PDB file of C-alpha atoms and ligand atoms in Angstrom:
ATOM      1  CA  MET U1260       0.012   0.028   0.021  1.00 80.00           C
ATOM      2  CA  ALA U1261       1.299   3.451  -0.907  1.00 95.00           C
ATOM      3  CA  SER U1262       0.726   6.160   1.687  1.00 95.00           C
ATOM      4  CA  GLY U1263       1.876   9.821   2.240  1.00 94.00           C
ATOM      5  CA  HIS U1264       2.030  12.021   5.244  1.00 95.00           C
ATOM      6  CA  ILE U1265      -0.531  14.535   4.203  1.00 96.00           C
ATOM      7  CA  ASN U1266      -1.830  17.404   6.467  1.00 94.00           C
ATOM      8  CA  ASN U1267      -0.498  15.417   9.472  1.00 95.00           C
ATOM      9  CA  LEU U1268      -2.388  12.337   8.449  1.00 98.00           C
ATOM     10  CA  ASN U1269      -1.366   9.086   6.964  1.00 97.00           C
ATOM     11  CA  ILE U1270      -3.278   8.982   3.637  1.00 98.00           C
ATOM     12  CA  ALA U1271      -3.385   5.775   1.683  1.00 98.00           C
ATOM     13  CA  TYR U1272      -3.679   5.843  -2.084  1.00 98.00           C
ATOM     14  CA  THR U1273      -3.459   3.806  -5.333  1.00 98.00           C
ATOM     15  CA  ASP U1274      -1.208   5.134  -7.985  1.00 98.00           C
ATOM     16  CA  ALA U1275      -1.366   3.183 -11.222  1.00 98.00           C
ATOM     17  CA  GLY U1276      -0.441   3.656 -14.799  1.00 98.00           C
ATOM     18  CA  ILE U1277       1.427   6.342 -16.815  1.00 96.00           C
ATOM     19  CA  GLY U1278      -0.104   9.222 -18.741  1.00 95.00           C
ATOM     20  CA  ARG U1279      -2.463  12.127 -18.107  1.00 95.00           C
ATOM     21  CA  PRO U1280      -3.272  12.134 -14.356  1.00 98.00           C
ATOM     22  CA  VAL U1281      -6.745  11.525 -13.048  1.00 98.00           C
ATOM     23  CA  VAL U1282      -7.678  11.611  -9.432  1.00 98.00           C
ATOM     24  CA  LEU U1283     -10.723   9.567  -8.329  1.00 98.00           C
ATOM     25  CA  ILE U1284     -12.415  10.494  -5.120  1.00 99.00           C
ATOM     26  CA  HIS U1285     -14.675   7.884  -3.492  1.00 98.00           C
ATOM     27  CA  GLY U1286     -18.058   8.502  -1.963  1.00 98.00           C
ATOM     28  CA  TYR U1287     -19.401   8.014   1.621  1.00 98.00           C
ATOM     29  CA  PRO U1288     -18.982   5.560   3.410  1.00 98.00           C
ATOM     30  CA  PHE U1289     -16.678   3.766   0.989  1.00 98.00           C
ATOM     31  CA  ASN U1290     -12.996   3.728   0.224  1.00 98.00           C
ATOM     32  CA  ARG U1291     -10.698   3.770  -2.801  1.00 98.00           C
ATOM     33  CA  SER U1292     -11.457   0.163  -3.658  1.00 98.00           C
ATOM     34  CA  LEU U1293     -14.722   1.616  -5.067  1.00 98.00           C
ATOM     35  CA  TRP U1294     -12.670   2.572  -8.101  1.00 98.00           C
ATOM     36  CA  ASN U1295     -10.878  -0.789  -8.687  1.00 98.00           C
ATOM     37  CA  GLU U1296     -12.438  -1.349 -12.046  1.00 98.00           C
ATOM     38  CA  GLN U1297     -11.886   2.244 -13.189  1.00 98.00           C
ATOM     39  CA  VAL U1298      -8.276   2.024 -12.090  1.00 98.00           C
ATOM     40  CA  GLU U1299      -7.864  -1.079 -14.133  1.00 98.00           C
ATOM     41  CA  ALA U1300      -9.596   0.325 -17.201  1.00 98.00           C
ATOM     42  CA  LEU U1301      -8.017   3.831 -17.204  1.00 98.00           C
ATOM     43  CA  SER U1302      -4.463   2.960 -16.205  1.00 98.00           C
ATOM     44  CA  SER U1303      -3.485   1.636 -19.547  1.00 95.00           C
ATOM     45  CA  THR U1304      -3.637   5.190 -20.821  1.00 95.00           C
ATOM     46  CA  CYS U1305      -3.637   7.463 -17.794  1.00 97.00           C
ATOM     47  CA  ARG U1306      -1.982   7.777 -14.354  1.00 98.00           C
ATOM     48  CA  VAL U1307      -4.809   7.005 -11.936  1.00 98.00           C
ATOM     49  CA  ILE U1308      -4.660   8.261  -8.396  1.00 98.00           C
ATOM     50  CA  ALA U1309      -7.322   6.964  -5.967  1.00 98.00           C
ATOM     51  CA  PRO U1310      -6.938   8.152  -2.324  1.00 98.00           C
ATOM     52  CA  ASP U1311      -8.617   6.813   0.804  1.00 98.00           C
ATOM     53  CA  LEU U1312     -10.121  10.076   2.107  1.00 98.00           C
ATOM     54  CA  ARG U1313      -9.290  10.963   5.772  1.00 98.00           C
ATOM     55  CA  GLY U1314     -11.222   8.526   8.033  1.00 98.00           C
ATOM     56  CA  PHE U1315     -11.877   5.995   5.235  1.00 98.00           C
ATOM     57  CA  GLY U1316     -10.104   2.819   4.038  1.00 98.00           C
ATOM     58  CA  GLU U1317      -6.482   2.623   5.242  1.00 98.00           C
ATOM     59  CA  SER U1318      -6.183   6.412   5.926  1.00 98.00           C
ATOM     60  CA  ASP U1319      -6.041   7.965   9.407  1.00 97.00           C
ATOM     61  CA  ALA U1320      -9.212   9.576  10.747  1.00 97.00           C
ATOM     62  CA  ALA U1321      -9.190  13.097  11.991  1.00 97.00           C
ATOM     63  CA  ALA U1322     -11.575  14.935  14.258  1.00 96.00           C
ATOM     64  CA  THR U1323     -13.095  16.870  11.274  1.00 98.00           C
ATOM     65  CA  ALA U1324     -13.540  16.043   7.700  1.00 98.00           C
ATOM     66  CA  THR U1325     -15.073  18.992   5.762  1.00 98.00           C
ATOM     67  CA  MET U1326     -15.199  18.960   2.029  1.00 98.00           C
ATOM     68  CA  ASN U1327     -12.577  21.770   2.009  1.00 98.00           C
ATOM     69  CA  GLU U1328     -10.243  19.786   4.260  1.00 98.00           C
ATOM     70  CA  MET U1329     -10.520  16.738   2.098  1.00 98.00           C
ATOM     71  CA  ALA U1330      -9.934  18.956  -1.031  1.00 98.00           C
ATOM     72  CA  HIS U1331      -6.768  20.232   0.645  1.00 98.00           C
ATOM     73  CA  ASP U1332      -5.736  16.708   1.321  1.00 98.00           C
ATOM     74  CA  VAL U1333      -6.092  15.911  -2.317  1.00 98.00           C
ATOM     75  CA  ALA U1334      -4.085  18.909  -3.371  1.00 98.00           C
ATOM     76  CA  GLN U1335      -1.331  17.982  -0.847  1.00 98.00           C
ATOM     77  CA  LEU U1336      -1.405  14.373  -2.159  1.00 98.00           C
ATOM     78  CA  MET U1337      -0.922  15.743  -5.718  1.00 98.00           C
ATOM     79  CA  ASP U1338       2.080  17.860  -4.381  1.00 98.00           C
ATOM     80  CA  HIS U1339       3.445  14.737  -2.776  1.00 97.00           C
ATOM     81  CA  LEU U1340       3.213  12.907  -6.186  1.00 98.00           C
ATOM     82  CA  GLU U1341       4.472  15.974  -8.013  1.00 98.00           C
ATOM     83  CA  ILE U1342       1.331  16.314 -10.039  1.00 98.00           C
ATOM     84  CA  THR U1343       0.502  19.954 -10.880  1.00 98.00           C
ATOM     85  CA  GLN U1344      -2.717  19.416 -12.756  1.00 98.00           C
ATOM     86  CA  ALA U1345      -5.150  16.466 -13.026  1.00 98.00           C
ATOM     87  CA  ALA U1346      -8.568  15.490 -14.157  1.00 98.00           C
ATOM     88  CA  ILE U1347     -10.525  15.412 -10.743  1.00 98.00           C
ATOM     89  CA  GLY U1348     -13.347  12.940 -10.550  1.00 98.00           C
ATOM     90  CA  GLY U1349     -15.639  12.069  -7.659  1.00 98.00           C
ATOM     91  CA  LEU U1350     -18.642   9.997  -6.855  1.00 98.00           C
ATOM     92  CA  SER U1351     -21.300  11.495  -4.595  1.00 98.00           C
ATOM     93  CA  MET U1352     -19.348  12.831  -1.595  1.00 98.00           C
ATOM     94  CA  GLY U1353     -16.314  12.628  -3.757  1.00 99.00           C
ATOM     95  CA  GLY U1354     -18.093  14.895  -6.138  1.00 98.00           C
ATOM     96  CA  TYR U1355     -18.720  17.378  -3.294  1.00 99.00           C
ATOM     97  CA  VAL U1356     -14.923  17.216  -2.668  1.00 99.00           C
ATOM     98  CA  ALA U1357     -14.243  17.606  -6.410  1.00 99.00           C
ATOM     99  CA  LEU U1358     -16.323  20.871  -6.539  1.00 98.00           C
ATOM    100  CA  ALA U1359     -14.716  22.159  -3.382  1.00 98.00           C
ATOM    101  CA  PHE U1360     -11.328  21.362  -4.956  1.00 98.00           C
ATOM    102  CA  TYR U1361     -12.257  23.262  -8.101  1.00 98.00           C
ATOM    103  CA  LYS U1362     -13.362  26.290  -6.075  1.00 98.00           C
ATOM    104  CA  GLN U1363     -10.045  26.424  -4.252  1.00 98.00           C
ATOM    105  CA  PHE U1364      -7.557  25.214  -6.910  1.00 98.00           C
ATOM    106  CA  PRO U1365      -9.109  25.819 -10.366  1.00 98.00           C
ATOM    107  CA  SER U1366      -5.771  26.054 -12.092  1.00 98.00           C
ATOM    108  CA  ARG U1367      -4.948  22.489 -10.891  1.00 98.00           C
ATOM    109  CA  VAL U1368      -7.998  21.046 -12.563  1.00 98.00           C
ATOM    110  CA  ARG U1369      -7.624  19.752 -16.158  1.00 98.00           C
ATOM    111  CA  ALA U1370     -11.196  18.349 -16.217  1.00 98.00           C
ATOM    112  CA  LEU U1371     -14.016  17.415 -13.908  1.00 98.00           C
ATOM    113  CA  VAL U1372     -15.879  14.093 -13.579  1.00 98.00           C
ATOM    114  CA  LEU U1373     -18.985  14.393 -11.394  1.00 99.00           C
ATOM    115  CA  ALA U1374     -20.648  11.083 -10.752  1.00 99.00           C
ATOM    116  CA  ASP U1375     -23.897  10.520  -8.927  1.00 98.00           C
ATOM    117  CA  THR U1376     -23.506  13.792  -7.070  1.00 98.00           C
ATOM    118  CA  ARG U1377     -24.983  17.278  -6.719  1.00 98.00           C
ATOM    119  CA  ALA U1378     -24.050  20.866  -6.266  1.00 98.00           C
ATOM    120  CA  GLN U1379     -26.671  21.915  -3.654  1.00 98.00           C
ATOM    121  CA  ALA U1380     -25.987  21.975   0.001  1.00 98.00           C
ATOM    122  CA  ASP U1381     -28.061  20.091   2.571  1.00 98.00           C
ATOM    123  CA  ASN U1382     -31.329  21.486   3.781  1.00 98.00           C
ATOM    124  CA  GLU U1383     -32.087  21.647   7.565  1.00 98.00           C
ATOM    125  CA  GLU U1384     -33.839  18.220   7.588  1.00 98.00           C
ATOM    126  CA  ALA U1385     -30.850  16.610   5.855  1.00 98.00           C
ATOM    127  CA  LYS U1386     -28.471  18.236   8.265  1.00 98.00           C
ATOM    128  CA  GLN U1387     -30.324  16.911  11.308  1.00 98.00           C
ATOM    129  CA  ASN U1388     -30.447  13.527   9.711  1.00 97.00           C
ATOM    130  CA  ARG U1389     -26.600  13.517   9.246  1.00 98.00           C
ATOM    131  CA  GLU U1390     -26.159  14.416  12.834  1.00 98.00           C
ATOM    132  CA  GLN U1391     -28.408  11.450  13.866  1.00 97.00           C
ATOM    133  CA  GLN U1392     -26.482   9.139  11.561  1.00 97.00           C
ATOM    134  CA  ALA U1393     -23.125  10.441  12.944  1.00 98.00           C
ATOM    135  CA  ARG U1394     -24.244   9.673  16.556  1.00 98.00           C
ATOM    136  CA  LYS U1395     -25.630   6.289  15.401  1.00 97.00           C
ATOM    137  CA  ALA U1396     -22.231   5.377  13.767  1.00 97.00           C
ATOM    138  CA  LEU U1397     -20.288   6.389  16.953  1.00 98.00           C
ATOM    139  CA  ASP U1398     -22.708   4.622  19.272  1.00 97.00           C
ATOM    140  CA  GLU U1399     -23.519   1.478  17.376  1.00 97.00           C
ATOM    141  CA  GLY U1400     -20.941   0.994  14.645  1.00 97.00           C
ATOM    142  CA  MET U1401     -21.557   0.739  10.896  1.00 98.00           C
ATOM    143  CA  ALA U1402     -23.770  -2.319  10.542  1.00 97.00           C
ATOM    144  CA  GLY U1403     -27.041  -0.333  11.117  1.00 95.00           C
ATOM    145  CA  ILE U1404     -25.877   2.411   8.733  1.00 96.00           C
ATOM    146  CA  ALA U1405     -25.085  -0.159   6.068  1.00 97.00           C
ATOM    147  CA  ASP U1406     -28.359  -1.893   6.394  1.00 94.00           C
ATOM    148  CA  SER U1407     -30.366   1.287   6.050  1.00 93.00           C
ATOM    149  CA  MET U1408     -28.248   2.720   3.255  1.00 96.00           C
ATOM    150  CA  LEU U1409     -28.002  -0.358   0.972  1.00 95.00           C
ATOM    151  CA  PRO U1410     -31.539  -0.326  -0.514  1.00 94.00           C
ATOM    152  CA  LYS U1411     -30.981   3.446  -1.422  1.00 97.00           C
ATOM    153  CA  LEU U1412     -27.607   2.841  -2.998  1.00 98.00           C
ATOM    154  CA  LEU U1413     -28.302   0.026  -5.442  1.00 98.00           C
ATOM    155  CA  THR U1414     -31.300  -0.699  -7.769  1.00 98.00           C
ATOM    156  CA  PRO U1415     -33.705  -3.517  -6.787  1.00 97.00           C
ATOM    157  CA  GLU U1416     -32.368  -5.440  -9.763  1.00 96.00           C
ATOM    158  CA  THR U1417     -28.814  -5.132  -8.495  1.00 97.00           C
ATOM    159  CA  VAL U1418     -29.895  -6.217  -5.030  1.00 96.00           C
ATOM    160  CA  SER U1419     -31.740  -9.328  -6.325  1.00 96.00           C
ATOM    161  CA  LYS U1420     -29.362 -10.373  -9.129  1.00 97.00           C
ATOM    162  CA  HIS U1421     -25.941  -9.242  -8.059  1.00 97.00           C
ATOM    163  CA  PRO U1422     -25.154 -10.413  -4.526  1.00 97.00           C
ATOM    164  CA  GLU U1423     -21.472  -9.971  -5.290  1.00 97.00           C
ATOM    165  CA  ILE U1424     -22.040  -6.150  -5.723  1.00 98.00           C
ATOM    166  CA  VAL U1425     -24.218  -6.075  -2.659  1.00 97.00           C
ATOM    167  CA  LYS U1426     -21.478  -7.761  -0.668  1.00 97.00           C
ATOM    168  CA  ARG U1427     -18.811  -5.523  -1.869  1.00 98.00           C
ATOM    169  CA  VAL U1428     -20.708  -2.314  -1.166  1.00 98.00           C
ATOM    170  CA  ARG U1429     -21.632  -3.600   2.307  1.00 98.00           C
ATOM    171  CA  ASP U1430     -18.110  -4.695   3.124  1.00 97.00           C
ATOM    172  CA  MET U1431     -16.749  -1.287   2.239  1.00 98.00           C
ATOM    173  CA  MET U1432     -19.321   0.270   4.591  1.00 98.00           C
ATOM    174  CA  LEU U1433     -18.538  -2.115   7.394  1.00 97.00           C
ATOM    175  CA  LYS U1434     -14.813  -1.517   7.124  1.00 96.00           C
ATOM    176  CA  THR U1435     -15.293   2.267   7.527  1.00 97.00           C
ATOM    177  CA  LYS U1436     -14.209   3.611  10.905  1.00 96.00           C
ATOM    178  CA  PRO U1437     -17.208   5.110  12.807  1.00 98.00           C
ATOM    179  CA  GLU U1438     -15.234   8.164  13.663  1.00 98.00           C
ATOM    180  CA  GLY U1439     -14.316   8.695  10.059  1.00 98.00           C
ATOM    181  CA  ALA U1440     -17.924   8.232   9.035  1.00 98.00           C
ATOM    182  CA  ALA U1441     -19.148  10.674  11.733  1.00 98.00           C
ATOM    183  CA  ALA U1442     -16.602  13.330  10.757  1.00 98.00           C
ATOM    184  CA  ALA U1443     -17.598  13.070   7.012  1.00 98.00           C
ATOM    185  CA  LEU U1444     -21.407  13.223   7.844  1.00 98.00           C
ATOM    186  CA  ARG U1445     -20.835  16.390   9.797  1.00 98.00           C
ATOM    187  CA  GLY U1446     -18.518  17.627   7.090  1.00 98.00           C
ATOM    188  CA  MET U1447     -21.189  16.895   4.431  1.00 98.00           C
ATOM    189  CA  ALA U1448     -23.816  18.764   6.540  1.00 98.00           C
ATOM    190  CA  GLU U1449     -21.810  21.940   6.668  1.00 98.00           C
ATOM    191  CA  ARG U1450     -20.662  21.891   3.065  1.00 98.00           C
ATOM    192  CA  ASP U1451     -21.134  24.978   0.878  1.00 98.00           C
ATOM    193  CA  ASP U1452     -23.682  25.206  -1.762  1.00 98.00           C
ATOM    194  CA  GLN U1453     -21.692  25.112  -5.050  1.00 98.00           C
ATOM    195  CA  THR U1454     -24.532  26.023  -7.378  1.00 98.00           C
ATOM    196  CA  ASP U1455     -23.042  29.386  -8.253  1.00 98.00           C
ATOM    197  CA  LEU U1456     -19.587  27.846  -8.821  1.00 98.00           C
ATOM    198  CA  LEU U1457     -21.047  25.788 -11.809  1.00 98.00           C
ATOM    199  CA  ALA U1458     -21.374  28.701 -14.182  1.00 98.00           C
ATOM    200  CA  LYS U1459     -17.630  29.435 -13.448  1.00 98.00           C
ATOM    201  CA  VAL U1460     -16.399  25.928 -14.399  1.00 98.00           C
ATOM    202  CA  ALA U1461     -14.207  26.414 -17.423  1.00 98.00           C
ATOM    203  CA  VAL U1462     -12.835  22.951 -18.023  1.00 98.00           C
ATOM    204  CA  PRO U1463     -14.270  19.900 -19.864  1.00 98.00           C
ATOM    205  CA  SER U1464     -16.789  18.246 -17.589  1.00 98.00           C
ATOM    206  CA  LEU U1465     -18.354  14.823 -17.687  1.00 98.00           C
ATOM    207  CA  ILE U1466     -21.460  14.233 -15.561  1.00 98.00           C
ATOM    208  CA  LEU U1467     -22.517  10.634 -14.929  1.00 98.00           C
ATOM    209  CA  VAL U1468     -25.545   9.441 -13.147  1.00 98.00           C
ATOM    210  CA  GLY U1469     -27.442   6.210 -12.656  1.00 98.00           C
ATOM    211  CA  ALA U1470     -30.918   6.555 -14.110  1.00 98.00           C
ATOM    212  CA  GLU U1471     -32.376   5.064 -10.875  1.00 98.00           C
ATOM    213  CA  ASP U1472     -30.031   7.023  -8.422  1.00 98.00           C
ATOM    214  CA  ALA U1473     -32.314   7.457  -5.288  1.00 97.00           C
ATOM    215  CA  ILE U1474     -29.739   9.600  -3.302  1.00 98.00           C
ATOM    216  CA  THR U1475     -28.612  12.114  -5.978  1.00 98.00           C
ATOM    217  CA  PRO U1476     -31.316  11.781  -8.676  1.00 98.00           C
ATOM    218  CA  VAL U1477     -30.908  12.476 -12.347  1.00 98.00           C
ATOM    219  CA  ALA U1478     -32.593  15.935 -11.904  1.00 98.00           C
ATOM    220  CA  ASP U1479     -29.500  17.039  -9.799  1.00 98.00           C
ATOM    221  CA  SER U1480     -27.190  16.063 -12.639  1.00 98.00           C
ATOM    222  CA  GLU U1481     -29.328  17.722 -15.224  1.00 98.00           C
ATOM    223  CA  LYS U1482     -29.039  20.942 -13.270  1.00 98.00           C
ATOM    224  CA  MET U1483     -25.276  20.644 -13.181  1.00 98.00           C
ATOM    225  CA  HIS U1484     -25.249  19.827 -16.889  1.00 98.00           C
ATOM    226  CA  GLN U1485     -27.335  22.971 -17.700  1.00 98.00           C
ATOM    227  CA  ALA U1486     -25.116  25.124 -15.552  1.00 98.00           C
ATOM    228  CA  ILE U1487     -21.658  23.982 -16.682  1.00 98.00           C
ATOM    229  CA  ALA U1488     -21.065  25.247 -20.149  1.00 98.00           C
ATOM    230  CA  GLY U1489     -20.148  22.546 -22.630  1.00 97.00           C
ATOM    231  CA  SER U1490     -20.609  19.726 -20.131  1.00 98.00           C
ATOM    232  CA  ARG U1491     -21.618  16.225 -21.170  1.00 98.00           C
ATOM    233  CA  LEU U1492     -24.290  14.344 -19.313  1.00 98.00           C
ATOM    234  CA  VAL U1493     -24.371  10.432 -19.472  1.00 98.00           C
ATOM    235  CA  VAL U1494     -27.402   8.859 -17.777  1.00 98.00           C
ATOM    236  CA  ILE U1495     -26.583   5.217 -17.196  1.00 98.00           C
ATOM    237  CA  GLU U1496     -29.569   2.960 -17.493  1.00 98.00           C
ATOM    238  CA  ASN U1497     -30.282   0.170 -14.850  1.00 97.00           C
ATOM    239  CA  ALA U1498     -27.939   1.793 -12.414  1.00 98.00           C
ATOM    240  CA  GLY U1499     -28.552   3.446  -9.027  1.00 98.00           C
ATOM    241  CA  HIS U1500     -26.295   5.566  -6.849  1.00 98.00           C
ATOM    242  CA  VAL U1501     -23.159   3.397  -7.260  1.00 98.00           C
ATOM    243  CA  SER U1502     -23.353   3.542 -11.033  1.00 98.00           C
ATOM    244  CA  ASN U1503     -19.665   2.685 -11.562  1.00 98.00           C
ATOM    245  CA  LEU U1504     -20.049  -0.679  -9.880  1.00 98.00           C
ATOM    246  CA  GLU U1505     -23.559  -1.529 -11.056  1.00 98.00           C
ATOM    247  CA  ARG U1506     -22.872  -0.734 -14.762  1.00 98.00           C
ATOM    248  CA  THR U1507     -19.062  -0.879 -14.886  1.00 98.00           C
ATOM    249  CA  GLU U1508     -18.893  -1.165 -18.741  1.00 98.00           C
ATOM    250  CA  GLN U1509     -21.027   1.803 -19.482  1.00 98.00           C
ATOM    251  CA  PHE U1510     -19.287   3.914 -16.808  1.00 98.00           C
ATOM    252  CA  ASN U1511     -15.868   3.022 -17.972  1.00 98.00           C
ATOM    253  CA  GLU U1512     -16.742   3.591 -21.662  1.00 98.00           C
ATOM    254  CA  ALA U1513     -17.907   7.121 -20.823  1.00 98.00           C
ATOM    255  CA  MET U1514     -14.781   7.825 -18.765  1.00 98.00           C
ATOM    256  CA  LEU U1515     -12.316   6.298 -21.227  1.00 97.00           C
ATOM    257  CA  GLY U1516     -13.863   8.341 -24.103  1.00 97.00           C
ATOM    258  CA  PHE U1517     -13.741  11.538 -22.063  1.00 98.00           C
ATOM    259  CA  MET U1518     -10.137  11.115 -20.950  1.00 96.00           C
ATOM    260  CA  LYS U1519      -9.123  10.169 -24.542  1.00 94.00           C
ATOM    261  CA  GLU U1520     -10.590  13.339 -25.932  1.00 94.00           C
ATOM    262  CA  LEU U1521      -8.506  15.326 -23.325  1.00 92.00           C
ATOM    263  CA  THR U1522      -5.320  13.902 -24.655  1.00 70.00           C
ATOM    264  CA  ASN U1523      -6.153  14.983 -28.229  1.00 61.00           C
TER     265      ASN U1523
HETATM  266  C1  MLT C2800     -22.294   9.331  -0.873  1.00 66.29           C
HETATM  267  O1  MLT C2800     -22.593   8.337  -1.579  1.00 66.29           O
HETATM  268  O2  MLT C2800     -21.167   9.818  -0.913  1.00 66.29           O
HETATM  269  C2  MLT C2800     -23.327   9.945   0.027  1.00 66.29           C
HETATM  270  O3  MLT C2800     -24.415   9.068  -0.051  1.00 66.29           O
HETATM  271  C3  MLT C2800     -23.706  11.258  -0.379  1.00 66.29           C
HETATM  272  C4  MLT C2800     -24.682  11.922   0.634  1.00 66.29           C
HETATM  273  O4  MLT C2800     -25.092  11.355   1.574  1.00 66.29           O
HETATM  274  O5  MLT C2800     -24.981  13.121   0.282  1.00 66.29           O
END
């Protein structure tokens, strides 16, 4: 496992392939293994970096995990790897981090990939729900969180026909440190609304979303698509919130095509 001392934390990451750099940021409450298939597909033509965000996977947890802090971790990891500029991609919470990264470091972003995510902040109800979930994770561990999240993450078809995907998603959630999950939940609750940023995005942008995403529905991606000039929207049929795992082939095809155009 590769790791770097980033912002006083040990941050684990995958670094595979040679070529145009692309950073893939996982969602909540997952880890970098979410991207295994994308690392494999993209690393024949790109340098793919996939970090475990603070508090997830093999990275250290910290008391706080705001989207801005995690964006800073990504920037420092890029410094550590001597990468000045990269395509920055994120799924769900990873997308929140990608937008926070763009806001703070626009010149370091060659392109954006926003998968199953949204630009809006949480409303009051969502914030309260995050706090309840944070307490539940700290008091009871991740099993209850995993059970309640699973039906919202995957399509009913994935749940009934693909036990291997269900197991993989569940295992990632169970491996997450409760303190890491709680910090990220509180960080998501206080994240900035990035709606106004979208009109300022001046890099090629790919927006991907599962047609049946129940957490960040297609309408959220359509809003981002309308606001980001020249962006491309790909709606992946028969996929829910974890579209890269549920329809890997379609997801990879869209990403490979997008990354290939950047190199031309
Ligand atoms: C994620 O998949 O990262 C989270 O479900 C996003 C969220 O809860 O807003």
